[in-house]
Amino acid sequence: MLTKIFTITSAVGMHARPAATLVALAGGFKSEITMRYQDKTVSLKSILGVMTLGAGMGEKVEVMVSGDDQEEAMQRLTVFFEQELQDL
Amino acid sequence: MIKGIPAGRGFGIGAAVLYYETEDFCRFAGTRITEAEIETELNRYGEAVEVAFKRLEGVKAKADQVLGAKEALMFEAYKMVLHDPLFQEMVETNIKVQLLSTEAAVLEAVAKIQALFLALDNEYMKQRAEDVENVGGNLLEALSGVARPDLSCLDRDVILIAKDLTPADTVSLDRVHIKGFAIEKGGVTSHTAIVARNLEIPAVVGCGEQLRDIAVGQTVILDGIAGTVLINPDGALLAAYQEKQRRYTSQVQELKQLKSEPAVTRDGVQVELVGNIAQPQDALRVIENGGSGIGLFRTEFLFLDGAQLPTEEEQFQAYRQVAGMMGGRPCIIRTLDVGGDKQPKNIAIPEETNPFLGYRAIRICLNEPVIFKTQLRAILRASAFGNLRIMFPMITGLEELRAAKQMLAEVRQELADQAIPFDPELKTGIMIETPAAAMIADLLAREADFFSIGANDLCQYTLAVDRLNEKVSYLYQPLHPGVLRLIRRVIDAGHQAGIKVGMCGEMAASPESALILLGLGLDEFSMNPAAIPYVKQAIRTVTFQAAAAIANHVMTLSDPDLILAYLKEQCDVD
């Protein structure tokens, strides 16, 4: 299992647009991917889970990836959080 | 007359079209089924999901064309909600275990998820609860087999009256004939308000159930600026609003032309019109409104939201984002200005009897070097990505300025030692907000790269008035000769020392006072982005010569009311 901590950089937090992009992204991998904010953990297969997590701009989340393609998945997720998210 | 919340500027006149649900979905809540019917209901649910999904695909395709790919992503999100495993599980459990009909199962799941959204601490996210309701609505519509009235093709000018408009509804609106909407529900960040702004259609939201008194076909006037809805106006009122509508439309057109025009007087004197922003995304509004930069980037949003202090990385990302958005346009970042009315949870500020005269802004920063240096590091790092400048708030003396600059120098050295890039030419200026600073502006000008007059605070401190105190707020007058004299002093001192002087405060945003500020020699006017086109127009209409003459005359007057009257008169003349 791989884990990494990211900061939410999109202006209004994990709202509909970034959540949709993230869930679409996560859906493309075989690995089980979850995200934790404070004491709540959700599966990245659920857009509602991601949105109701309540992670706002500047907040930290921990992403956990576990499966055959976990390296690839974590790499792609890193690009999403560190580069793409701020523009969404 | 019905009063609501203005959500889209402008005026609309048309015949009322009522867009209410033909079915009242609430009556389904609590319909029970038997165990034998579970299979059927689950199938109904599965089919309804696919029908709703297909419909959303059609809507999204249209949205891609009408609203653009980025906005249309919203519908992608809706599609995902429809297929969301969490949602599906909730509905299926309701059917299988609670023995609810599909409609009731959906309603209950929607209600539960809405509650989750409403529990979030963020206004924007709270209003996303209505997005979930919309998806529920799509499903119920699919289950009921009822088709919605067609708003995409109308034959006369209408004002749309509705309980609420879903994103799907707004995508297919006939923009030629729909002159405005009046909505029962919603707030300023609700979907309808956002769409109204994007499509530039006048709108009033939050009107409440009074809208149901309007009959189909009645003439309705929508005032998106005042936030009112007028029903069945008489001839005179109608004519008055038609005139308002005409003037507003031509004004908007005119102002649009100004976007890429410089703020230059008729006799060739140019000033900078820039924006005040409180969060990164506001930078776009500055550019849209034709601002040539950012005169005040308030950084408190990073400190006021969470329980923890923002990290250097979080701050760096925010500053860098704005630097990028602004391209090469200058952006002045103000260091932390909390205290007084802005209380962060993560910095120790004692209870004070006089918070505006107390521990705040630069005083906190100089006393909390770790916090201050973290911010300075983040700003310096971001300076490598754009045209940034730093500004210290609330400076009252040379010692403070020197202490702040010393810390900045230390941070610069640290970054240089770590080979982290930053702009070596980064300009450092100060806000002039107190009478003391204004009186020693000549001394401060030698050690600052620029001034920005914080007109609101300068006015309060100079007149010793709390503008929020109703008993004395009548005394708060930016055009008071005492305030004007200090402003002139600051501008002159700055120019004598060869530095530029700007202002960020409401005074800079009003065309009347902009006239006198222009005449006094102010170099930069920083304001809420929406005000930029108006001030630009005022500046382009006058000559600097005339403005200087007006300023000289005003400086001889002693009554603020007379000064304002005189300025208004001068504005109309031009």
Short mmCIF file of C-alpha atoms in Angstrom, two decimals, chain B residues 81-458:
data_model
loop_
_atom_site.label_atom_id
_atom_site.label_comp_id
_atom_site.label_asym_id
_atom_site.label_seq_id
_atom_site.Cartn_x
_atom_site.Cartn_y
_atom_site.Cartn_z
CA VAL B 81 -23.64 10.95 -8.58
CA LEU B 82 -26.21 8.87 -10.45
CA HIS B 83 -23.73 6.00 -10.63
CA ASP B 84 -22.21 6.70 -7.23
CA PRO B 85 -21.81 3.47 -5.22
CA LEU B 86 -22.66 5.23 -1.97
CA PHE B 87 -25.89 6.62 -3.38
CA GLN B 88 -26.80 3.33 -5.01
CA GLU B 89 -26.22 1.44 -1.80
CA MET B 90 -28.42 3.84 0.14
CA VAL B 91 -31.29 3.59 -2.34
CA GLU B 92 -31.07 -0.19 -2.60
CA THR B 93 -31.01 -0.58 1.17
CA ASN B 94 -34.08 1.63 1.41
CA ILE B 95 -35.88 -0.59 -1.08
CA LYS B 96 -34.72 -3.96 0.26
CA VAL B 97 -34.63 -3.31 3.99
CA GLN B 98 -36.90 -0.34 4.63
CA LEU B 99 -39.35 -1.55 1.99
CA LEU B 100 -39.74 1.92 0.50
CA SER B 101 -40.93 2.48 -3.04
CA THR B 102 -38.24 3.59 -5.46
CA GLU B 103 -39.45 7.20 -5.33
CA ALA B 104 -39.43 7.25 -1.54
CA ALA B 105 -36.09 5.41 -1.46
CA VAL B 106 -34.53 8.03 -3.70
CA LEU B 107 -35.99 10.91 -1.72
CA GLU B 108 -34.70 9.49 1.53
CA ALA B 109 -31.20 8.89 0.16
CA VAL B 110 -31.14 12.40 -1.27
CA ALA B 111 -32.22 13.83 2.08
CA LYS B 112 -29.46 11.94 3.90
CA ILE B 113 -26.77 13.12 1.50
CA GLN B 114 -28.07 16.66 1.59
CA ALA B 115 -27.69 16.57 5.35
CA LEU B 116 -24.06 15.57 4.90
CA PHE B 117 -23.47 18.55 2.63
CA LEU B 118 -25.29 20.95 4.90
CA ALA B 119 -23.07 19.84 7.77
CA LEU B 120 -20.01 21.11 5.92
CA ASP B 121 -18.47 24.32 7.10
CA ASN B 122 -18.25 25.95 3.71
CA GLU B 123 -20.97 28.15 2.19
CA TYR B 124 -20.19 27.06 -1.33
CA MET B 125 -20.31 23.38 -0.43
CA LYS B 126 -23.54 23.82 1.52
CA GLN B 127 -25.20 25.07 -1.59
CA ARG B 128 -24.02 21.99 -3.43
CA ALA B 129 -26.68 20.20 -1.40
CA GLU B 130 -29.10 21.52 -3.95
CA ASP B 131 -27.10 19.83 -6.68
CA VAL B 132 -27.84 16.51 -5.05
CA GLU B 133 -31.50 17.42 -4.90
CA ASN B 134 -31.35 18.13 -8.61
CA VAL B 135 -29.98 14.69 -9.36
CA GLY B 136 -32.75 13.25 -7.22
CA GLY B 137 -35.18 15.34 -9.23
CA ASN B 138 -33.77 13.95 -12.47
CA LEU B 139 -34.35 10.45 -11.17
CA LEU B 140 -37.87 11.13 -10.01
CA GLU B 141 -38.65 12.71 -13.33
CA ALA B 142 -37.32 9.60 -15.07
CA LEU B 143 -39.42 7.41 -12.78
CA SER B 144 -42.57 9.41 -13.37
CA GLY B 145 -42.22 9.57 -17.12
CA VAL B 146 -43.20 13.26 -17.12
CA ALA B 147 -41.46 15.57 -19.58
CA ARG B 148 -40.55 19.14 -18.63
CA PRO B 149 -41.88 22.24 -20.36
CA ASP B 150 -39.58 23.51 -23.07
CA LEU B 151 -37.75 26.71 -22.21
CA SER B 152 -35.41 26.54 -25.14
CA CYS B 153 -37.73 27.97 -27.71
CA LEU B 154 -40.07 30.84 -26.84
CA ASP B 155 -42.03 33.26 -28.95
CA ARG B 156 -42.03 36.40 -26.79
CA ASP B 157 -40.00 38.12 -24.09
CA VAL B 158 -40.53 36.39 -20.77
CA ILE B 159 -39.52 36.55 -17.16
CA LEU B 160 -39.10 33.07 -15.80
CA ILE B 161 -40.68 32.48 -12.41
CA ALA B 162 -39.69 29.26 -10.68
CA LYS B 163 -39.20 27.63 -7.34
CA ASP B 164 -35.71 26.79 -8.44
CA LEU B 165 -33.83 26.21 -11.68
CA THR B 166 -31.64 23.20 -12.01
CA PRO B 167 -28.37 23.32 -13.92
CA ALA B 168 -30.01 21.18 -16.59
CA ASP B 169 -32.81 23.75 -16.95
CA THR B 170 -30.45 26.67 -17.33
CA VAL B 171 -28.37 25.05 -20.03
CA SER B 172 -31.18 25.01 -22.54
CA LEU B 173 -32.61 28.46 -21.86
CA ASP B 174 -33.74 30.57 -24.79
CA ARG B 175 -31.37 33.43 -24.10
CA VAL B 176 -32.94 35.76 -26.61
CA HIS B 177 -36.39 35.70 -25.08
CA ILE B 178 -35.70 35.05 -21.42
CA LYS B 179 -35.17 38.49 -20.00
CA GLY B 180 -34.63 37.49 -16.41
CA PHE B 181 -35.54 35.06 -13.71
CA ALA B 182 -37.16 35.35 -10.31
CA ILE B 183 -36.58 32.34 -8.11
CA GLU B 184 -38.13 31.34 -4.80
CA LYS B 185 -35.09 29.64 -3.38
CA GLY B 186 -31.37 30.22 -3.51
CA GLY B 187 -28.59 32.45 -2.30
CA VAL B 188 -25.84 34.42 -3.92
CA THR B 189 -23.61 31.40 -4.51
CA SER B 190 -26.45 29.15 -5.63
CA HIS B 191 -26.25 27.62 -9.04
CA THR B 192 -28.90 29.93 -10.49
CA ALA B 193 -27.02 33.02 -9.36
CA ILE B 194 -23.80 31.74 -10.86
CA VAL B 195 -25.45 30.96 -14.18
CA ALA B 196 -27.24 34.33 -14.23
CA ARG B 197 -23.89 36.07 -13.82
CA ASN B 198 -22.23 33.96 -16.49
CA LEU B 199 -25.05 34.42 -18.98
CA GLU B 200 -25.49 38.06 -17.94
CA ILE B 201 -29.22 37.67 -17.39
CA PRO B 202 -30.84 39.76 -14.64
CA ALA B 203 -31.96 37.60 -11.75
CA VAL B 204 -33.44 37.85 -8.30
CA VAL B 205 -33.26 34.85 -6.01
CA GLY B 206 -34.55 34.04 -2.57
CA CYS B 207 -37.93 35.66 -3.28
CA GLY B 208 -39.91 33.10 -1.32
CA GLU B 209 -43.38 31.78 -1.99
CA GLN B 210 -44.83 35.22 -2.78
CA LEU B 211 -43.87 34.50 -6.37
CA ARG B 212 -46.77 32.05 -6.55
CA ASP B 213 -49.16 35.01 -6.61
CA ILE B 214 -48.00 35.89 -10.10
CA ALA B 215 -50.28 34.72 -12.88
CA VAL B 216 -49.02 33.42 -16.21
CA GLY B 217 -48.76 36.17 -18.80
CA GLN B 218 -48.72 39.09 -16.36
CA THR B 219 -46.16 41.76 -17.15
CA VAL B 220 -43.26 41.57 -14.75
CA ILE B 221 -40.36 43.95 -14.24
CA LEU B 222 -37.25 42.42 -12.77
CA ASP B 223 -34.72 44.74 -11.14
CA GLY B 224 -31.59 42.67 -10.76
CA ILE B 225 -29.70 45.52 -9.13
CA ALA B 226 -32.16 46.37 -6.38
CA GLY B 227 -33.35 42.77 -6.11
CA THR B 228 -37.04 43.46 -6.69
CA VAL B 229 -39.84 42.03 -8.78
CA LEU B 230 -42.67 44.32 -9.85
CA ILE B 231 -45.93 42.83 -11.04
CA ASN B 232 -48.37 44.42 -13.47
CA PRO B 233 -46.75 47.87 -13.58
CA ASP B 234 -48.70 50.85 -14.88
CA GLY B 235 -47.68 52.71 -18.03
CA ALA B 236 -45.48 55.25 -16.26
CA LEU B 237 -43.51 52.67 -14.26
CA LEU B 238 -43.09 50.52 -17.33
CA ALA B 239 -41.74 53.44 -19.36
CA ALA B 240 -39.36 54.36 -16.55
CA TYR B 241 -37.91 50.87 -16.44
CA GLN B 242 -37.67 50.60 -20.19
CA GLU B 243 -35.51 53.71 -20.07
CA LYS B 244 -33.40 52.23 -17.25
CA GLN B 245 -32.98 49.07 -19.28
CA ARG B 246 -31.87 51.01 -22.33
CA ARG B 247 -29.38 53.07 -20.38
CA TYR B 248 -28.00 50.07 -18.56
CA THR B 249 -27.47 48.09 -21.75
CA SER B 250 -25.65 50.91 -23.47
CA GLN B 251 -23.59 51.54 -20.36
CA VAL B 252 -22.54 47.90 -20.20
CA GLN B 253 -21.58 47.98 -23.87
CA GLU B 254 -19.54 51.12 -23.41
CA LEU B 255 -17.79 49.79 -20.38
CA LYS B 256 -16.98 46.54 -22.14
CA GLN B 257 -15.10 48.51 -24.77
CA LEU B 258 -12.90 49.90 -22.05
CA LYS B 259 -11.46 46.59 -20.98
CA SER B 260 -8.24 46.88 -22.91
CA GLU B 261 -8.08 50.65 -22.90
CA PRO B 262 -5.60 52.36 -20.58
CA ALA B 263 -6.75 54.63 -17.76
CA VAL B 264 -5.49 57.78 -19.35
CA THR B 265 -6.89 61.31 -19.13
CA ARG B 266 -7.81 63.32 -22.20
CA ASP B 267 -4.54 65.22 -21.86
CA GLY B 268 -2.46 62.07 -21.69
CA VAL B 269 -1.86 61.46 -18.00
CA GLN B 270 -1.99 57.76 -17.21
CA VAL B 271 -2.81 56.16 -13.89
CA GLU B 272 -3.04 52.52 -12.88
CA LEU B 273 -6.41 51.02 -12.08
CA VAL B 274 -5.97 47.79 -10.21
CA GLY B 275 -8.03 45.42 -8.13
CA ASN B 276 -8.43 44.44 -4.49
CA ILE B 277 -8.74 40.70 -4.04
CA ALA B 278 -9.42 38.52 -1.04
CA GLN B 279 -8.85 35.12 -2.64
CA PRO B 280 -6.98 33.79 -5.66
CA GLN B 281 -9.99 33.27 -7.92
CA ASP B 282 -10.89 36.97 -7.68
CA ALA B 283 -7.83 37.69 -9.81
CA LEU B 284 -9.83 36.61 -12.85
CA ARG B 285 -12.39 39.30 -12.14
CA VAL B 286 -9.67 41.91 -12.10
CA ILE B 287 -8.59 40.89 -15.57
CA GLU B 288 -12.15 40.62 -16.86
CA ASN B 289 -12.83 44.16 -15.71
CA GLY B 290 -9.76 45.58 -17.38
CA GLY B 291 -7.59 46.10 -14.30
CA SER B 292 -3.86 46.45 -14.96
CA GLY B 293 -2.82 44.60 -11.84
CA ILE B 294 -3.64 43.86 -8.22
CA GLY B 295 -3.18 46.70 -5.75
CA LEU B 296 -4.11 44.70 -2.70
CA PHE B 297 -4.01 40.94 -2.31
CA ARG B 298 -5.39 40.35 1.17
CA THR B 299 -3.77 37.27 2.61
CA GLU B 300 -5.99 36.78 5.64
CA PHE B 301 -8.11 34.10 3.94
CA LEU B 302 -5.24 31.69 4.50
CA PHE B 303 -5.27 32.38 8.22
CA LEU B 304 -8.93 32.85 9.02
CA ASP B 305 -10.35 29.66 7.63
CA GLY B 306 -8.72 26.77 9.42
CA ALA B 307 -7.82 25.87 12.93
CA GLN B 308 -4.18 25.44 11.91
CA LEU B 309 -1.76 28.02 10.63
CA PRO B 310 -1.22 27.80 6.90
CA THR B 311 2.06 26.12 5.98
CA GLU B 312 4.65 27.81 3.84
CA GLU B 313 3.73 25.45 1.01
CA GLU B 314 0.02 26.27 1.19
CA GLN B 315 0.78 29.97 1.17
CA PHE B 316 3.30 29.60 -1.64
CA GLN B 317 0.72 27.78 -3.80
CA ALA B 318 -1.83 30.53 -3.31
CA TYR B 319 0.60 33.36 -4.05
CA ARG B 320 2.05 31.55 -7.00
CA GLN B 321 -1.40 30.86 -8.38
CA VAL B 322 -2.22 34.54 -8.41
CA ALA B 323 1.18 35.50 -9.81
CA GLY B 324 0.50 33.09 -12.67
CA MET B 325 -3.05 34.26 -13.27
CA MET B 326 -1.91 37.86 -13.53
CA GLY B 327 0.74 37.17 -16.16
CA GLY B 328 3.25 39.99 -16.02
CA ARG B 329 0.85 42.41 -14.36
CA PRO B 330 2.04 43.66 -10.96
CA CYS B 331 0.46 42.15 -7.89
CA ILE B 332 0.92 43.64 -4.44
CA ILE B 333 0.67 41.12 -1.63
CA ARG B 334 -0.13 42.52 1.77
CA THR B 335 1.36 40.65 4.69
CA LEU B 336 -0.92 39.36 7.41
CA ASP B 337 -3.36 41.97 8.63
CA VAL B 338 -5.37 40.33 11.39
CA GLY B 339 -6.59 41.65 14.72
CA GLY B 340 -9.35 44.16 15.20
CA ASP B 341 -12.35 42.63 13.43
CA LYS B 342 -10.38 39.72 11.98
CA GLN B 343 -9.71 37.07 14.59
CA PRO B 344 -7.84 33.94 13.54
CA LYS B 345 -8.14 30.85 15.73
CA ASN B 346 -4.50 29.99 15.38
CA ILE B 347 -2.74 33.11 16.61
CA ALA B 348 -2.77 34.18 20.24
CA ILE B 349 -4.44 37.56 20.39
CA PRO B 350 -5.49 38.75 23.84
CA GLU B 351 -8.90 40.19 24.68
CA GLU B 352 -8.60 43.90 24.10
CA THR B 353 -10.76 46.85 24.94
CA ASN B 354 -9.54 48.67 21.83
CA PRO B 355 -8.78 46.10 19.16
CA PHE B 356 -8.41 48.70 16.41
CA LEU B 357 -5.78 50.41 18.50
CA GLY B 358 -4.26 47.17 19.64
CA TYR B 359 -2.25 44.11 18.78
CA ARG B 360 -2.73 43.67 15.06
CA ALA B 361 -1.19 43.48 11.60
CA ILE B 362 2.53 44.22 11.51
CA ARG B 363 2.65 44.38 15.31
CA ILE B 364 1.67 40.73 15.48
CA CYS B 365 4.06 39.80 12.70
CA LEU B 366 7.06 41.48 14.31
CA ASN B 367 6.21 39.71 17.55
CA GLU B 368 5.76 36.32 15.88
CA PRO B 369 8.83 35.97 13.69
CA VAL B 370 8.14 32.34 12.82
CA ILE B 371 4.71 33.17 11.43
CA PHE B 372 5.98 36.29 9.70
CA LYS B 373 9.03 34.67 8.16
CA THR B 374 6.98 31.74 6.89
CA GLN B 375 4.77 34.16 5.03
CA LEU B 376 7.73 36.14 3.74
CA ARG B 377 9.41 32.97 2.51
CA ALA B 378 6.26 31.92 0.69
CA ILE B 379 5.90 35.34 -0.95
CA LEU B 380 9.54 35.49 -1.96
CA ARG B 381 9.43 32.00 -3.46
CA ALA B 382 6.28 32.93 -5.38
CA SER B 383 7.98 36.09 -6.66
CA ALA B 384 9.99 33.94 -9.04
CA PHE B 385 6.77 33.18 -10.91
CA GLY B 386 5.39 36.60 -11.68
CA ASN B 387 5.52 40.30 -10.97
CA LEU B 388 4.97 40.46 -7.22
CA ARG B 389 5.45 43.18 -4.63
CA ILE B 390 5.21 43.08 -0.85
CA MET B 391 3.36 45.57 1.31
CA PHE B 392 3.40 45.89 5.11
CA PRO B 393 0.18 47.07 6.77
CA MET B 394 -0.25 49.43 9.71
CA ILE B 395 3.31 50.80 9.76
CA THR B 396 3.47 53.74 12.14
CA GLY B 397 7.18 54.40 12.34
CA LEU B 398 10.60 53.95 10.80
CA GLU B 399 11.68 51.44 13.44
CA GLU B 400 8.82 49.11 12.48
CA LEU B 401 9.59 49.40 8.80
CA ARG B 402 13.26 48.73 9.42
CA ALA B 403 12.49 45.72 11.61
CA ALA B 404 10.20 44.27 8.95
CA LYS B 405 12.74 44.87 6.21
CA GLN B 406 15.40 43.27 8.37
CA MET B 407 13.34 40.09 8.62
CA LEU B 408 12.76 40.16 4.90
CA ALA B 409 16.51 40.47 4.34
CA GLU B 410 17.14 37.49 6.60
CA VAL B 411 14.63 35.41 4.67
CA ARG B 412 16.18 36.50 1.37
CA GLN B 413 19.56 35.33 2.63
CA GLU B 414 18.14 31.97 3.75
CA LEU B 415 16.60 31.36 0.35
CA ALA B 416 19.80 32.43 -1.41
CA ASP B 417 21.79 30.02 0.76
CA GLN B 418 19.36 27.24 -0.15
CA ALA B 419 19.57 28.22 -3.82
CA ILE B 420 15.81 28.71 -3.96
CA PRO B 421 14.94 31.26 -6.64
CA PHE B 422 13.11 34.52 -5.94
CA ASP B 423 12.88 37.93 -7.53
CA PRO B 424 15.89 39.95 -6.37
CA GLU B 425 14.16 43.16 -7.52
CA LEU B 426 11.09 42.51 -5.36
CA LYS B 427 9.69 45.89 -4.35
CA THR B 428 8.69 46.48 -0.73
CA GLY B 429 6.14 49.10 0.11
CA ILE B 430 3.93 50.09 3.01
CA MET B 431 0.35 50.99 3.70
CA ILE B 432 -0.22 54.44 5.09
CA GLU B 433 -3.19 53.98 7.38
CA THR B 434 -2.50 56.11 10.43
CA PRO B 435 -2.12 59.84 10.94
CA ALA B 436 1.38 59.24 12.34
CA ALA B 437 2.51 57.51 9.19
CA ALA B 438 0.94 60.25 7.07
CA MET B 439 2.72 62.94 9.05
CA ILE B 440 6.14 61.31 8.64
CA ALA B 441 5.49 60.17 5.08
CA ASP B 442 8.60 62.08 4.00
CA LEU B 443 10.79 59.98 6.30
CA LEU B 444 9.07 56.72 5.39
CA ALA B 445 9.28 57.48 1.68
CA ARG B 446 13.06 57.25 1.82
CA GLU B 447 12.90 53.64 2.97
CA ALA B 448 9.88 52.24 1.14
CA ASP B 449 9.59 51.45 -2.55
CA PHE B 450 5.97 52.63 -2.76
CA PHE B 451 3.03 53.74 -0.64
CA SER B 452 -0.52 52.53 -0.64
CA ILE B 453 -2.94 54.67 1.31
CA GLY B 454 -5.43 52.59 3.26
CA ALA B 455 -8.15 55.16 3.00
CA ASN B 456 -10.76 53.40 5.14
CA ASP B 457 -8.52 53.01 8.17
CA LEU B 458 -6.80 56.35 7.67
#
